[in-house]
Amino acid sequence: MTSSSSPSQDAKRTAHAYPEGLRADALMEEDVAWSHEIDGERDGDQFDRSERAALRRVVGLSTELEDVTEVEYRQLRLERVVLVGVWTTGTVQDADNSLAELAALAETAGALVLDGVIQRRDKPDAATYIGSGKALELRDIVMETGADTVICDGELSPGQLIQLEDVVKVKVIDRTALILDIFAQHAKSREGKAQVALAQMQYMLPRLRGWGQSLSRQMGGGRGGLATRGPGETKIETDRRRIREKMAKMRREIADMKTGREIKRQERRRNKVPSVAIAGYTNAGKSSLLNRLTGAGVLVENALFATLDPTVRRAETPSGRLYTLADTVGFVRHLPHHLVEAFRSTMEEVGDSDLILHVVDGSHPVPEEQLAAVREVIRDVGATGVPEIVVINKADAADPLVLQRLLRVEKRSIAVSARTGQGIAELLALIDEELPRPEVEVEALVPYTHGKLVARAHTEGEVISEEHTAEGTLLKVRVHEELAADLAPYTPVSAG
């Protein structure tokens, strides 16, 4: 995007070269096609990749044939969109980066970005978001480019949506609706789909449209009677009531699914297995890091919000201690509060963990903004007390000066590359050091008939030394109090 930073410019249009510049930076991933030879060993089997790229056969949707019941492959038509943002604070570079990220979101949702406009204002216009004069200019841009959708870089009120659509004469959506659409495309698990559906209904409830009095009304009492005469619910009131009922049902289903995940969490706590959560900005490389550390085979794709469903894998520190590693949903600036509420049960993985690996894209133009956006969401879910390691990913593609700046500012940080493996050994050693250690040191001579205690010492504690003698296994371990009490009868008697 080319622009002048002069405040006298009320609006600025992007050149057609814009998609090749900032948008590529906004995608925040190496622009290299995934291949089995290069990435197969690191990322495992990418079954989701072929499924997501496959054509889906659809029955009876074509309007180009006389017989619409014929089964055919639909011709793909991308929505043609124009982006519009309001620049209220910060520098012109900040405004450009925000619109570039919106372009990356639009492309992830399956749109073709034609142009972009930024309006300089103290605050968004209460009626049309960008002001009536600029809305007319936007209509001219839409007609000139042949766009069929306008995407606004902010959350619009219902009134702003209606009035801006009345001026530009095409569909208008905001940043929140765009992110919700991406989530709806990428959710795969039953819980993920339910959470997205709940967030969409929360967003749509105040934005339902109807013709008010002209719509039919529900009448009460069948033939009528006392207290049933007169107007009943309008159609839009009926729709709102039904949506509220569906939302209540969805919340109950999510609460039931949360119970199952809580049972698994309690089992891990009972077995004293430490947990590590990977959190970070979308497309910062969280899934790549999980694959590198555990070989999980989670989908890795150059797209925002490519993976939504949380993945938990078992891992082992260099010293042999077991722990779980959980990949969480990615965050983004101005993450819709509907999504934060709907995904709160999933984000509890972060709050209940013993350690957070906060992944940030070192090759991004402004990684500090990514860090601030993620920490804001971490505060929202009440996980501020969990220890944090800042993992600066994509060190192989990052500016060395940016890496030095981040490592200097973030005291507990490390630079790695999930693609090349750089820094992964150091990260594993740091995880081993930062994970909570058992509090009691015990020396025990465990008879061979009680091998289960030795196995528990390996899984629940930290084995310092182990020696097999004629009487049994001589262990020196750090364990929790419960296991220490079970090992106490086998403490060897000192020579004195």
mmCIF file of N, CA, C and O in Angstrom, residues 292-373:
data_model
loop_
_atom_site.group_PDB
_atom_site.id
_atom_site.type_symbol
_atom_site.label_atom_id
_atom_site.label_comp_id
_atom_site.label_asym_id
_atom_site.label_seq_id
_atom_site.Cartn_x
_atom_site.Cartn_y
_atom_site.Cartn_z
ATOM 1 N N ARG A 292 7.060 -30.331 15.687
ATOM 2 C CA ARG A 292 8.505 -30.481 15.868
ATOM 3 C C ARG A 292 8.829 -31.114 17.218
ATOM 4 O O ARG A 292 9.735 -31.960 17.322
ATOM 5 N N LEU A 293 8.077 -30.753 18.275
ATOM 6 C CA LEU A 293 8.377 -31.246 19.611
ATOM 7 C C LEU A 293 7.841 -32.649 19.858
ATOM 8 O O LEU A 293 8.434 -33.417 20.626
ATOM 9 N N THR A 294 6.702 -32.999 19.215
ATOM 10 C CA THR A 294 6.049 -34.272 19.545
ATOM 11 C C THR A 294 5.756 -35.151 18.340
ATOM 12 O O THR A 294 5.333 -36.295 18.515
ATOM 13 N N GLY A 295 5.908 -34.637 17.086
ATOM 14 C CA GLY A 295 5.532 -35.421 15.914
ATOM 15 C C GLY A 295 4.041 -35.652 15.837
ATOM 16 O O GLY A 295 3.577 -36.713 15.395
ATOM 17 N N ALA A 296 3.238 -34.634 16.225
ATOM 18 C CA ALA A 296 1.789 -34.818 16.330
ATOM 19 C C ALA A 296 1.101 -34.955 14.974
ATOM 20 O O ALA A 296 0.019 -35.513 14.877
ATOM 21 N N GLY A 297 1.692 -34.420 13.907
ATOM 22 C CA GLY A 297 1.058 -34.504 12.593
ATOM 23 C C GLY A 297 -0.133 -33.584 12.437
ATOM 24 O O GLY A 297 -1.025 -33.843 11.625
ATOM 25 N N VAL A 298 -0.170 -32.457 13.189
ATOM 26 C CA VAL A 298 -1.269 -31.505 13.085
ATOM 27 C C VAL A 298 -1.126 -30.713 11.795
ATOM 28 O O VAL A 298 -0.022 -30.444 11.328
ATOM 29 N N LEU A 299 -2.275 -30.330 11.197
ATOM 30 C CA LEU A 299 -2.268 -29.583 9.941
ATOM 31 C C LEU A 299 -1.446 -28.308 10.066
ATOM 32 O O LEU A 299 -1.600 -27.534 11.003
ATOM 33 N N VAL A 300 -0.540 -28.094 9.104
ATOM 34 C CA VAL A 300 0.247 -26.865 9.023
ATOM 35 C C VAL A 300 -0.039 -26.234 7.680
ATOM 36 O O VAL A 300 0.116 -26.873 6.638
ATOM 37 N N GLU A 301 -0.497 -24.971 7.680
ATOM 38 C CA GLU A 301 -0.887 -24.318 6.435
ATOM 39 C C GLU A 301 -0.595 -22.833 6.522
ATOM 40 O O GLU A 301 -0.685 -22.232 7.594
ATOM 41 N N ASN A 302 -0.226 -22.242 5.379
ATOM 42 C CA ASN A 302 0.050 -20.802 5.306
ATOM 43 C C ASN A 302 -1.274 -20.046 5.238
ATOM 44 O O ASN A 302 -1.670 -19.544 4.200
ATOM 45 N N ALA A 303 -2.004 -20.017 6.357
ATOM 46 C CA ALA A 303 -3.306 -19.353 6.416
ATOM 47 C C ALA A 303 -3.596 -18.988 7.858
ATOM 48 O O ALA A 303 -3.095 -19.638 8.787
ATOM 49 N N LEU A 304 -4.388 -17.943 8.043
ATOM 50 C CA LEU A 304 -4.772 -17.550 9.391
ATOM 51 C C LEU A 304 -5.833 -18.511 9.920
ATOM 52 O O LEU A 304 -6.741 -18.907 9.200
ATOM 53 N N PHE A 305 -5.705 -18.881 11.201
ATOM 54 C CA PHE A 305 -6.648 -19.786 11.861
ATOM 55 C C PHE A 305 -6.790 -21.105 11.100
ATOM 56 O O PHE A 305 -7.885 -21.614 10.890
ATOM 57 N N ALA A 306 -5.665 -21.675 10.643
ATOM 58 C CA ALA A 306 -5.729 -22.945 9.911
ATOM 59 C C ALA A 306 -6.200 -24.076 10.813
ATOM 60 O O ALA A 306 -6.898 -24.979 10.377
ATOM 61 N N THR A 307 -5.794 -24.051 12.102
ATOM 62 C CA THR A 307 -6.227 -25.091 13.035
ATOM 63 C C THR A 307 -6.943 -24.433 14.209
ATOM 64 O O THR A 307 -6.445 -23.469 14.783
ATOM 65 N N LEU A 308 -8.123 -24.956 14.547
ATOM 66 C CA LEU A 308 -8.921 -24.401 15.643
ATOM 67 C C LEU A 308 -9.060 -25.364 16.808
ATOM 68 O O LEU A 308 -9.095 -24.942 17.954
ATOM 69 N N ASP A 309 -9.168 -26.643 16.513
ATOM 70 C CA ASP A 309 -9.453 -27.613 17.566
ATOM 71 C C ASP A 309 -8.186 -27.879 18.388
ATOM 72 O O ASP A 309 -7.127 -28.160 17.827
ATOM 73 N N PRO A 310 -8.286 -27.797 19.722
ATOM 74 C CA PRO A 310 -7.092 -27.996 20.554
ATOM 75 C C PRO A 310 -6.578 -29.425 20.448
ATOM 76 O O PRO A 310 -7.346 -30.373 20.340
ATOM 77 N N THR A 311 -5.266 -29.568 20.454
ATOM 78 C CA THR A 311 -4.617 -30.872 20.371
ATOM 79 C C THR A 311 -3.718 -31.045 21.586
ATOM 80 O O THR A 311 -2.912 -30.160 21.891
ATOM 81 N N VAL A 312 -3.844 -32.158 22.297
ATOM 82 C CA VAL A 312 -3.002 -32.452 23.458
ATOM 83 C C VAL A 312 -2.163 -33.682 23.144
ATOM 84 O O VAL A 312 -2.688 -34.709 22.721
ATOM 85 N N ARG A 313 -0.858 -33.571 23.317
ATOM 86 C CA ARG A 313 0.057 -34.672 23.051
ATOM 87 C C ARG A 313 0.983 -34.902 24.247
ATOM 88 O O ARG A 313 1.290 -33.977 24.993
ATOM 89 N N ARG A 314 1.415 -36.142 24.386
ATOM 90 C CA ARG A 314 2.344 -36.497 25.458
ATOM 91 C C ARG A 314 3.763 -36.228 24.985
ATOM 92 O O ARG A 314 4.110 -36.511 23.832
ATOM 93 N N ALA A 315 4.590 -35.691 25.869
ATOM 94 C CA ALA A 315 5.981 -35.385 25.521
ATOM 95 C C ALA A 315 6.875 -35.736 26.706
ATOM 96 O O ALA A 315 6.399 -36.049 27.802
ATOM 97 N N GLU A 316 8.172 -35.676 26.464
ATOM 98 C CA GLU A 316 9.145 -36.058 27.488
ATOM 99 C C GLU A 316 10.306 -35.079 27.464
ATOM 100 O O GLU A 316 10.804 -34.701 26.406
ATOM 101 N N THR A 317 10.738 -34.643 28.651
ATOM 102 C CA THR A 317 11.874 -33.723 28.745
ATOM 103 C C THR A 317 13.184 -34.493 28.533
ATOM 104 O O THR A 317 13.200 -35.730 28.613
ATOM 105 N N PRO A 318 14.289 -33.789 28.284
ATOM 106 C CA PRO A 318 15.577 -34.486 28.125
ATOM 107 C C PRO A 318 15.963 -35.328 29.337
ATOM 108 O O PRO A 318 16.665 -36.325 29.204
ATOM 109 N N SER A 319 15.472 -34.968 30.537
ATOM 110 C CA SER A 319 15.811 -35.740 31.740
ATOM 111 C C SER A 319 14.858 -36.900 31.963
ATOM 112 O O SER A 319 14.987 -37.627 32.952
ATOM 113 N N GLY A 320 13.852 -37.073 31.057
ATOM 114 C CA GLY A 320 12.953 -38.207 31.151
ATOM 115 C C GLY A 320 11.639 -37.922 31.850
ATOM 116 O O GLY A 320 10.856 -38.849 32.091
ATOM 117 N N ARG A 321 11.362 -36.680 32.188
ATOM 118 C CA ARG A 321 10.091 -36.358 32.855
ATOM 119 C C ARG A 321 8.979 -36.230 31.818
ATOM 120 O O ARG A 321 9.144 -35.604 30.771
ATOM 121 N N LEU A 322 7.821 -36.823 32.107
ATOM 122 C CA LEU A 322 6.683 -36.763 31.195
ATOM 123 C C LEU A 322 5.877 -35.491 31.442
ATOM 124 O O LEU A 322 5.750 -35.029 32.575
ATOM 125 N N TYR A 323 5.327 -34.939 30.375
ATOM 126 C CA TYR A 323 4.416 -33.799 30.489
ATOM 127 C C TYR A 323 3.518 -33.787 29.260
ATOM 128 O O TYR A 323 3.761 -34.506 28.287
ATOM 129 N N THR A 324 2.439 -33.011 29.325
ATOM 130 C CA THR A 324 1.539 -32.888 28.174
ATOM 131 C C THR A 324 1.744 -31.529 27.515
ATOM 132 O O THR A 324 2.013 -30.531 28.183
ATOM 133 N N LEU A 325 1.590 -31.514 26.186
ATOM 134 C CA LEU A 325 1.756 -30.297 25.395
ATOM 135 C C LEU A 325 0.451 -30.049 24.643
ATOM 136 O O LEU A 325 -0.012 -30.901 23.883
ATOM 137 N N ALA A 326 -0.183 -28.897 24.884
ATOM 138 C CA ALA A 326 -1.487 -28.594 24.299
ATOM 139 C C ALA A 326 -1.374 -27.424 23.334
ATOM 140 O O ALA A 326 -0.873 -26.357 23.692
ATOM 141 N N ASP A 327 -1.852 -27.632 22.102
ATOM 142 C CA ASP A 327 -1.914 -26.565 21.098
ATOM 143 C C ASP A 327 -3.285 -25.904 21.207
ATOM 144 O O ASP A 327 -4.319 -26.582 21.212
ATOM 145 N N THR A 328 -3.343 -24.569 21.286
ATOM 146 C CA THR A 328 -4.613 -23.865 21.472
ATOM 147 C C THR A 328 -4.943 -23.040 20.237
ATOM 148 O O THR A 328 -4.117 -22.864 19.337
ATOM 149 N N VAL A 329 -6.175 -22.516 20.207
ATOM 150 C CA VAL A 329 -6.616 -21.686 19.090
ATOM 151 C C VAL A 329 -5.780 -20.414 19.030
ATOM 152 O O VAL A 329 -5.366 -19.874 20.052
ATOM 153 N N GLY A 330 -5.489 -19.949 17.818
ATOM 154 C CA GLY A 330 -4.695 -18.746 17.656
ATOM 155 C C GLY A 330 -5.469 -17.483 18.017
ATOM 156 O O GLY A 330 -6.698 -17.446 17.953
ATOM 157 N N PHE A 331 -4.733 -16.435 18.395
ATOM 158 C CA PHE A 331 -5.347 -15.163 18.728
ATOM 159 C C PHE A 331 -5.039 -14.158 17.625
ATOM 160 O O PHE A 331 -4.176 -14.373 16.779
ATOM 161 N N VAL A 332 -5.741 -13.033 17.653
ATOM 162 C CA VAL A 332 -5.552 -11.984 16.661
ATOM 163 C C VAL A 332 -5.943 -10.665 17.309
ATOM 164 O O VAL A 332 -6.662 -10.640 18.312
ATOM 165 N N ARG A 333 -5.449 -9.558 16.758
ATOM 166 C CA ARG A 333 -5.849 -8.251 17.284
ATOM 167 C C ARG A 333 -7.365 -8.080 17.180
ATOM 168 O O ARG A 333 -7.969 -8.459 16.177
ATOM 169 N N HIS A 334 -7.952 -7.487 18.196
ATOM 170 C CA HIS A 334 -9.392 -7.239 18.222
ATOM 171 C C HIS A 334 -10.162 -8.550 18.025
ATOM 172 O O HIS A 334 -11.120 -8.604 17.250
ATOM 173 N N LEU A 335 -9.735 -9.602 18.728
ATOM 174 C CA LEU A 335 -10.458 -10.875 18.642
ATOM 175 C C LEU A 335 -11.881 -10.644 19.146
ATOM 176 O O LEU A 335 -12.080 -10.113 20.235
ATOM 177 N N PRO A 336 -12.899 -10.991 18.356
ATOM 178 C CA PRO A 336 -14.289 -10.721 18.760
ATOM 179 C C PRO A 336 -14.607 -11.301 20.132
ATOM 180 O O PRO A 336 -14.268 -12.455 20.421
ATOM 181 N N HIS A 337 -15.252 -10.494 20.989
ATOM 182 C CA HIS A 337 -15.543 -10.967 22.336
ATOM 183 C C HIS A 337 -16.511 -12.150 22.308
ATOM 184 O O HIS A 337 -16.531 -12.968 23.222
ATOM 185 N N HIS A 338 -17.312 -12.264 21.224
ATOM 186 C CA HIS A 338 -18.187 -13.430 21.089
ATOM 187 C C HIS A 338 -17.349 -14.711 21.062
ATOM 188 O O HIS A 338 -17.713 -15.721 21.661
ATOM 189 N N LEU A 339 -16.215 -14.662 20.346
ATOM 190 C CA LEU A 339 -15.362 -15.844 20.235
ATOM 191 C C LEU A 339 -14.662 -16.132 21.557
ATOM 192 O O LEU A 339 -14.498 -17.289 21.942
ATOM 193 N N VAL A 340 -14.216 -15.081 22.247
ATOM 194 C CA VAL A 340 -13.553 -15.295 23.533
ATOM 195 C C VAL A 340 -14.501 -15.998 24.493
ATOM 196 O O VAL A 340 -14.120 -16.929 25.204
ATOM 197 N N GLU A 341 -15.767 -15.587 24.501
ATOM 198 C CA GLU A 341 -16.749 -16.217 25.383
ATOM 199 C C GLU A 341 -17.049 -17.649 24.951
ATOM 200 O O GLU A 341 -17.100 -18.568 25.764
ATOM 201 N N ALA A 342 -17.263 -17.842 23.633
ATOM 202 C CA ALA A 342 -17.619 -19.171 23.142
ATOM 203 C C ALA A 342 -16.481 -20.166 23.331
ATOM 204 O O ALA A 342 -16.701 -21.341 23.635
ATOM 205 N N PHE A 343 -15.229 -19.713 23.142
ATOM 206 C CA PHE A 343 -14.070 -20.603 23.236
ATOM 207 C C PHE A 343 -13.436 -20.582 24.625
ATOM 208 O O PHE A 343 -12.334 -21.074 24.805
ATOM 209 N N ARG A 344 -14.140 -19.995 25.608
ATOM 210 C CA ARG A 344 -13.555 -19.890 26.948
ATOM 211 C C ARG A 344 -13.217 -21.265 27.517
ATOM 212 O O ARG A 344 -12.164 -21.453 28.142
ATOM 213 N N SER A 345 -14.085 -22.261 27.302
ATOM 214 C CA SER A 345 -13.818 -23.597 27.845
ATOM 215 C C SER A 345 -12.569 -24.206 27.212
ATOM 216 O O SER A 345 -11.796 -24.897 27.884
ATOM 217 N N THR A 346 -12.352 -23.938 25.905
ATOM 218 C CA THR A 346 -11.143 -24.440 25.253
ATOM 219 C C THR A 346 -9.905 -23.704 25.751
ATOM 220 O O THR A 346 -8.849 -24.303 25.971
ATOM 221 N N MET A 347 -10.046 -22.388 25.966
ATOM 222 C CA MET A 347 -8.906 -21.591 26.404
ATOM 223 C C MET A 347 -8.520 -21.867 27.851
ATOM 224 O O MET A 347 -7.471 -21.424 28.314
ATOM 225 N N GLU A 348 -9.377 -22.615 28.569
ATOM 226 C CA GLU A 348 -9.021 -22.980 29.937
ATOM 227 C C GLU A 348 -7.785 -23.872 29.978
ATOM 228 O O GLU A 348 -7.142 -23.986 31.021
ATOM 229 N N GLU A 349 -7.449 -24.510 28.852
ATOM 230 C CA GLU A 349 -6.202 -25.285 28.783
ATOM 231 C C GLU A 349 -5.011 -24.397 29.129
ATOM 232 O O GLU A 349 -4.037 -24.837 29.728
ATOM 233 N N VAL A 350 -5.089 -23.105 28.728
ATOM 234 C CA VAL A 350 -4.005 -22.168 29.026
ATOM 235 C C VAL A 350 -3.985 -21.854 30.515
ATOM 236 O O VAL A 350 -2.932 -21.874 31.171
ATOM 237 N N GLY A 351 -5.170 -21.570 31.083
ATOM 238 C CA GLY A 351 -5.230 -21.202 32.487
ATOM 239 C C GLY A 351 -4.866 -22.326 33.434
ATOM 240 O O GLY A 351 -4.349 -22.081 34.535
ATOM 241 N N ASP A 352 -5.114 -23.574 33.047
ATOM 242 C CA ASP A 352 -4.842 -24.715 33.916
ATOM 243 C C ASP A 352 -3.451 -25.314 33.709
ATOM 244 O O ASP A 352 -3.120 -26.319 34.342
ATOM 245 N N SER A 353 -2.671 -24.739 32.832
ATOM 246 C CA SER A 353 -1.347 -25.306 32.542
ATOM 247 C C SER A 353 -0.326 -24.862 33.592
ATOM 248 O O SER A 353 -0.544 -23.918 34.354
ATOM 249 N N ASP A 354 0.796 -25.571 33.636
ATOM 250 C CA ASP A 354 1.895 -25.209 34.534
ATOM 251 C C ASP A 354 2.879 -24.260 33.868
ATOM 252 O O ASP A 354 3.677 -23.613 34.555
ATOM 253 N N LEU A 355 2.814 -24.177 32.530
ATOM 254 C CA LEU A 355 3.755 -23.339 31.789
ATOM 255 C C LEU A 355 3.129 -22.965 30.450
ATOM 256 O O LEU A 355 2.474 -23.799 29.822
ATOM 257 N N ILE A 356 3.308 -21.721 30.021
ATOM 258 C CA ILE A 356 2.804 -21.270 28.718
ATOM 259 C C ILE A 356 3.995 -21.022 27.798
ATOM 260 O O ILE A 356 4.928 -20.292 28.153
ATOM 261 N N LEU A 357 3.972 -21.653 26.617
ATOM 262 C CA LEU A 357 4.921 -21.312 25.554
ATOM 263 C C LEU A 357 4.234 -20.276 24.668
ATOM 264 O O LEU A 357 3.339 -20.605 23.897
ATOM 265 N N HIS A 358 4.616 -19.026 24.818
ATOM 266 C CA HIS A 358 3.998 -17.928 24.064
ATOM 267 C C HIS A 358 4.766 -17.756 22.756
ATOM 268 O O HIS A 358 5.858 -17.202 22.727
ATOM 269 N N VAL A 359 4.197 -18.269 21.661
ATOM 270 C CA VAL A 359 4.876 -18.278 20.358
ATOM 271 C C VAL A 359 4.592 -16.965 19.640
ATOM 272 O O VAL A 359 3.442 -16.540 19.512
ATOM 273 N N VAL A 360 5.656 -16.313 19.166
ATOM 274 C CA VAL A 360 5.519 -15.071 18.406
ATOM 275 C C VAL A 360 6.321 -15.200 17.120
ATOM 276 O O VAL A 360 7.360 -15.873 17.081
ATOM 277 N N ASP A 361 5.815 -14.614 16.048
ATOM 278 C CA ASP A 361 6.456 -14.678 14.732
ATOM 279 C C ASP A 361 7.579 -13.646 14.670
ATOM 280 O O ASP A 361 7.329 -12.446 14.579
ATOM 281 N N GLY A 362 8.833 -14.116 14.713
ATOM 282 C CA GLY A 362 9.965 -13.201 14.672
ATOM 283 C C GLY A 362 10.128 -12.488 13.349
ATOM 284 O O GLY A 362 10.772 -11.442 13.277
ATOM 285 N N SER A 363 9.536 -13.019 12.255
ATOM 286 C CA SER A 363 9.669 -12.395 10.942
ATOM 287 C C SER A 363 8.570 -11.375 10.666
ATOM 288 O O SER A 363 8.550 -10.758 9.605
ATOM 289 N N HIS A 364 7.636 -11.208 11.608
ATOM 290 C CA HIS A 364 6.551 -10.247 11.409
ATOM 291 C C HIS A 364 7.079 -8.823 11.551
ATOM 292 O O HIS A 364 8.007 -8.573 12.327
ATOM 293 N N PRO A 365 6.492 -7.856 10.808
ATOM 294 C CA PRO A 365 6.989 -6.465 10.899
ATOM 295 C C PRO A 365 6.917 -5.886 12.307
ATOM 296 O O PRO A 365 7.790 -5.117 12.700
ATOM 297 N N VAL A 366 5.864 -6.211 13.076
ATOM 298 C CA VAL A 366 5.715 -5.657 14.430
ATOM 299 C C VAL A 366 5.355 -6.785 15.410
ATOM 300 O O VAL A 366 4.205 -6.912 15.830
ATOM 301 N N PRO A 367 6.315 -7.619 15.787
ATOM 302 C CA PRO A 367 6.004 -8.739 16.696
ATOM 303 C C PRO A 367 5.544 -8.280 18.069
ATOM 304 O O PRO A 367 4.838 -9.015 18.762
ATOM 305 N N GLU A 368 5.939 -7.069 18.485
ATOM 306 C CA GLU A 368 5.501 -6.575 19.790
ATOM 307 C C GLU A 368 3.974 -6.450 19.858
ATOM 308 O O GLU A 368 3.365 -6.674 20.912
ATOM 309 N N GLU A 369 3.348 -6.086 18.739
ATOM 310 C CA GLU A 369 1.891 -5.991 18.716
ATOM 311 C C GLU A 369 1.250 -7.371 18.884
ATOM 312 O O GLU A 369 0.208 -7.514 19.515
ATOM 313 N N GLN A 370 1.882 -8.397 18.285
ATOM 314 C CA GLN A 370 1.379 -9.759 18.479
ATOM 315 C C GLN A 370 1.436 -10.147 19.953
ATOM 316 O O GLN A 370 0.479 -10.704 20.508
ATOM 317 N N LEU A 371 2.554 -9.855 20.602
ATOM 318 C CA LEU A 371 2.701 -10.189 22.020
ATOM 319 C C LEU A 371 1.622 -9.502 22.852
ATOM 320 O O LEU A 371 0.997 -10.124 23.725
ATOM 321 N N ALA A 372 1.377 -8.220 22.587
ATOM 322 C CA ALA A 372 0.386 -7.465 23.367
ATOM 323 C C ALA A 372 -1.021 -8.014 23.145
ATOM 324 O O ALA A 372 -1.810 -8.138 24.103
ATOM 325 N N ALA A 373 -1.352 -8.364 21.892
ATOM 326 C CA ALA A 373 -2.695 -8.875 21.596
ATOM 327 C C ALA A 373 -2.945 -10.208 22.300
ATOM 328 O O ALA A 373 -4.026 -10.448 22.844
#
